[in-house]
Amino acid sequence: MSDGIRRIVALSVLLLGTGLLWVAGRSNNDAENAKSDQDATLAANRERSASNDPRLKGAYRYEQGGWVYAHLEGDPASLGFQHGFLLAPEISDAFPAISTNMTHSTKRDWTFFRQTAREMLWPKIDTEYQQELQGIAEGLNARTGSNLDVYDIVAMNAFEELPDYYVPWLNKREKAANPPNLKSPGNCSAFVATGSWTKDGKIVIAHNNWTNYMNGERWRIIFDIEPKNGYRMLMDGIPGVIASDDDFGINSDGLMVTETTISQFEGWDPNGKAEFARARKALQYAGSIDEYTKIMLDGNNGGYANDWLIGDRKTNEVAQLELGLKAYKLWRTKDGVFAGSNWARDPKVIKQDTPQFDPNNLETSPNARRARWEQLLNENKGKLDVELAKQMLGDHFDSFQKKEEANERTLCGHVDTSPRGVAIWAWGPNYPGGAVQGKASDSTMAQQLRFVARMGHPCGETFQAKPFLAAHPDYAWQEPYLRDMPAGPWTEFHAGEIPAPQH
Ligand SMILES: [Zn+2]
């Protein structure tokens, strides 16, 4: 793609942004109107001058299928600046939703999270990621005049690890009176398969992201990152965050990576390195399953503890890295399948890191989905491909009730429909959460840095916020942020993609 076209895309993004500012500035009062017009002019001028910033060279974005595709390239500071600048509208929208979730569940204020980010996380973040995070704050400020600084961005990047891992550990240590009921989240359904399990004998990988809808509706970025150092990456992500974080990504050296979290995980190491930084580093620098494991173990802080599902298309090998804090286990094979739905299976990890987890209770979401994965994958041994994977990510069979019913136990989760919620994650009855998007790829696609992705429930159903809030007033606090989550079409993305003509 020529620099000229990139500039046109970047400019059309700017003009669109300016138009929105004008609309937002409308009011009935003439004096206010004049003031708004002035503000809008200032904002437009700021954007125009920032758009000439040399750090933006090569970066562009476009929207497709409900996703925002962002191509970032260059040194760490430039990657960050491009991220903050191009995705400024999405970061400005996501920050209040994410930070409100963090403060609401923990009953800690934002100052607490900023301080934790600055004192505990920041000193152990590699220089290149410090520069990238700083760049995000600068790009965002240049575009919008936002007063969020780098510690706001770092705290936001840690939204999966601080509220549900660090805070419960801290509450226990401080013997806090009446601490809030915080549980490590159960995010995602996924599998990775190879050898005689797949149609072409090569690797197939698939994942749907489970989270609360408030965050999930905003988890709609496709990051194509071409860093100065390390491998090129194509991954999904949430605006403002440097790791995929749900996680699904492929790199140019052949690694294909996803994960599901370990339910009821307990533990934190305050001297460890932030999980989001390790996960990003592993996708950027690992060229093998061993290298991936090594990076994730280096400075393991226990935050956002996952069962990582990894494929290496160079060797056709797949692996599962169950990454506890006190214990971990790596399984690997060139002929097999690993599935994940938020359960741990290594006896040592269960005993030491997730002592409350009961693998035998078939009624819970993780175990019910585990049973469904085993059934579906066994039935389709030798046939697994991306098309089948897409169907499986939208599957609605409840293995416990043995019937079709989209609920908290199905691979495509709809917890909002369930009066049971998911107690082991502290998700109450009808909690507005579940599968919010899905992705799949195979070795052939990964070689060309391609994958397919669908925004919204992978089954194609649309979540509607208004009737939900009317029926479930317990969640009224989400009203300012919770919105409809329409399902988009399955859409293919590839690194270096030239955007379709904008209309
Ligand atoms: Zn569904």
XYZ file of N, CA and C in Angstrom, residues 211-214 217 414-419 421 427-434 457 462-485:
135
model
N -16.735 -12.712 28.203
C -16.499 -11.625 29.147
C -17.844 -10.959 29.393
N -17.861 -9.959 30.291
C -19.111 -9.218 30.436
C -19.345 -8.455 29.133
N -20.622 -8.254 28.786
C -20.928 -7.644 27.489
C -20.406 -6.211 27.384
N -20.388 -5.523 28.532
C -19.910 -4.137 28.561
C -18.504 -4.015 27.969
N -18.404 -5.853 24.039
C -18.868 -5.070 22.892
C -17.756 -4.197 22.322
N -24.361 -17.630 26.879
C -25.373 -16.568 27.010
C -25.799 -16.559 28.478
N -24.991 -16.026 29.363
C -25.289 -16.100 30.798
C -26.480 -15.201 31.150
N -26.734 -14.185 30.304
C -27.875 -13.291 30.559
C -29.200 -14.057 30.561
N -29.247 -15.227 29.898
C -30.496 -15.995 29.845
C -30.625 -16.957 31.027
N -29.577 -17.043 31.864
C -29.556 -18.087 32.896
C -29.865 -17.534 34.291
N -30.941 -18.042 34.912
C -31.249 -17.600 36.283
C -30.205 -18.074 37.284
N -26.797 -17.910 36.666
C -25.524 -17.197 36.562
C -24.377 -18.186 36.617
N -20.508 -14.414 39.017
C -21.461 -13.853 38.046
C -22.864 -14.212 38.549
N -23.648 -13.215 38.955
C -24.967 -13.452 39.531
C -25.975 -13.924 38.492
N -27.234 -14.154 38.946
C -28.290 -14.562 38.021
C -28.409 -13.588 36.848
N -28.559 -14.135 35.641
C -28.732 -13.326 34.424
C -27.621 -12.307 34.204
N -26.429 -12.614 34.660
C -25.294 -11.699 34.463
C -25.118 -11.408 32.969
N -25.001 -10.112 32.611
C -24.849 -9.789 31.185
C -23.442 -10.087 30.694
N -23.198 -11.355 30.437
C -21.891 -11.795 29.960
C -22.035 -13.100 29.195
N -20.964 -13.482 28.523
C -20.975 -14.716 27.744
C -19.999 -14.585 26.598
N -22.047 -12.503 19.539
C -22.176 -13.946 19.805
C -21.798 -14.739 18.548
N -28.186 -11.480 18.386
C -27.912 -10.128 18.866
C -28.390 -9.975 20.306
N -27.524 -9.431 21.162
C -27.928 -9.086 22.530
C -28.502 -7.676 22.512
N -29.681 -7.497 23.161
C -30.303 -6.171 23.189
C -30.322 -5.622 24.606
N -29.708 -4.469 24.757
C -29.474 -3.921 26.094
C -30.754 -3.425 26.769
N -31.607 -2.740 26.024
C -32.755 -2.062 26.641
C -33.716 -3.034 27.339
N -34.215 -4.041 26.619
C -35.101 -5.003 27.297
C -34.394 -5.747 28.424
N -33.105 -5.997 28.258
C -32.364 -6.692 29.321
C -32.358 -5.850 30.599
N -32.026 -4.549 30.456
C -31.946 -3.677 31.636
C -33.319 -3.501 32.280
N -34.358 -3.458 31.441
C -35.714 -3.318 31.990
C -36.083 -4.551 32.814
N -35.652 -5.726 32.365
C -35.999 -6.974 33.053
C -35.106 -7.257 34.258
N -33.897 -6.650 34.282
C -32.927 -6.987 35.337
C -32.336 -5.727 35.963
N -33.131 -5.065 36.809
C -32.696 -3.783 37.390
C -31.423 -3.884 38.243
N -31.030 -5.109 38.633
C -29.778 -5.273 39.384
C -28.576 -4.722 38.611
N -28.716 -4.702 37.299
C -27.587 -4.269 36.477
C -27.750 -2.839 35.964
N -28.603 -2.078 36.637
C -28.858 -0.695 36.201
C -27.569 0.130 36.192
N -26.617 -0.224 37.064
C -25.357 0.555 37.107
C -24.598 0.470 35.793
N -24.902 -0.530 34.983
C -24.208 -0.665 33.692
C -24.865 0.153 32.582
N -26.031 0.719 32.895
C -26.834 1.384 31.861
C -26.055 2.392 31.007
N -25.175 3.222 31.616
C -24.460 4.188 30.761
C -23.517 3.533 29.747
N -23.145 2.283 29.981
C -22.105 1.662 29.142
C -22.600 0.467 28.334
N -23.640 -0.205 28.875
C -24.117 -1.425 28.213
C -24.918 -1.055 26.973
N -24.575 -1.661 25.850
C -25.311 -1.366 24.627
C -25.603 -2.658 23.863
N -26.347 -2.534 22.783
C -26.656 -3.711 21.979
C -25.355 -4.324 21.457
N -25.372 -5.628 21.318
C -24.201 -6.305 20.762
C -24.665 -7.094 19.535
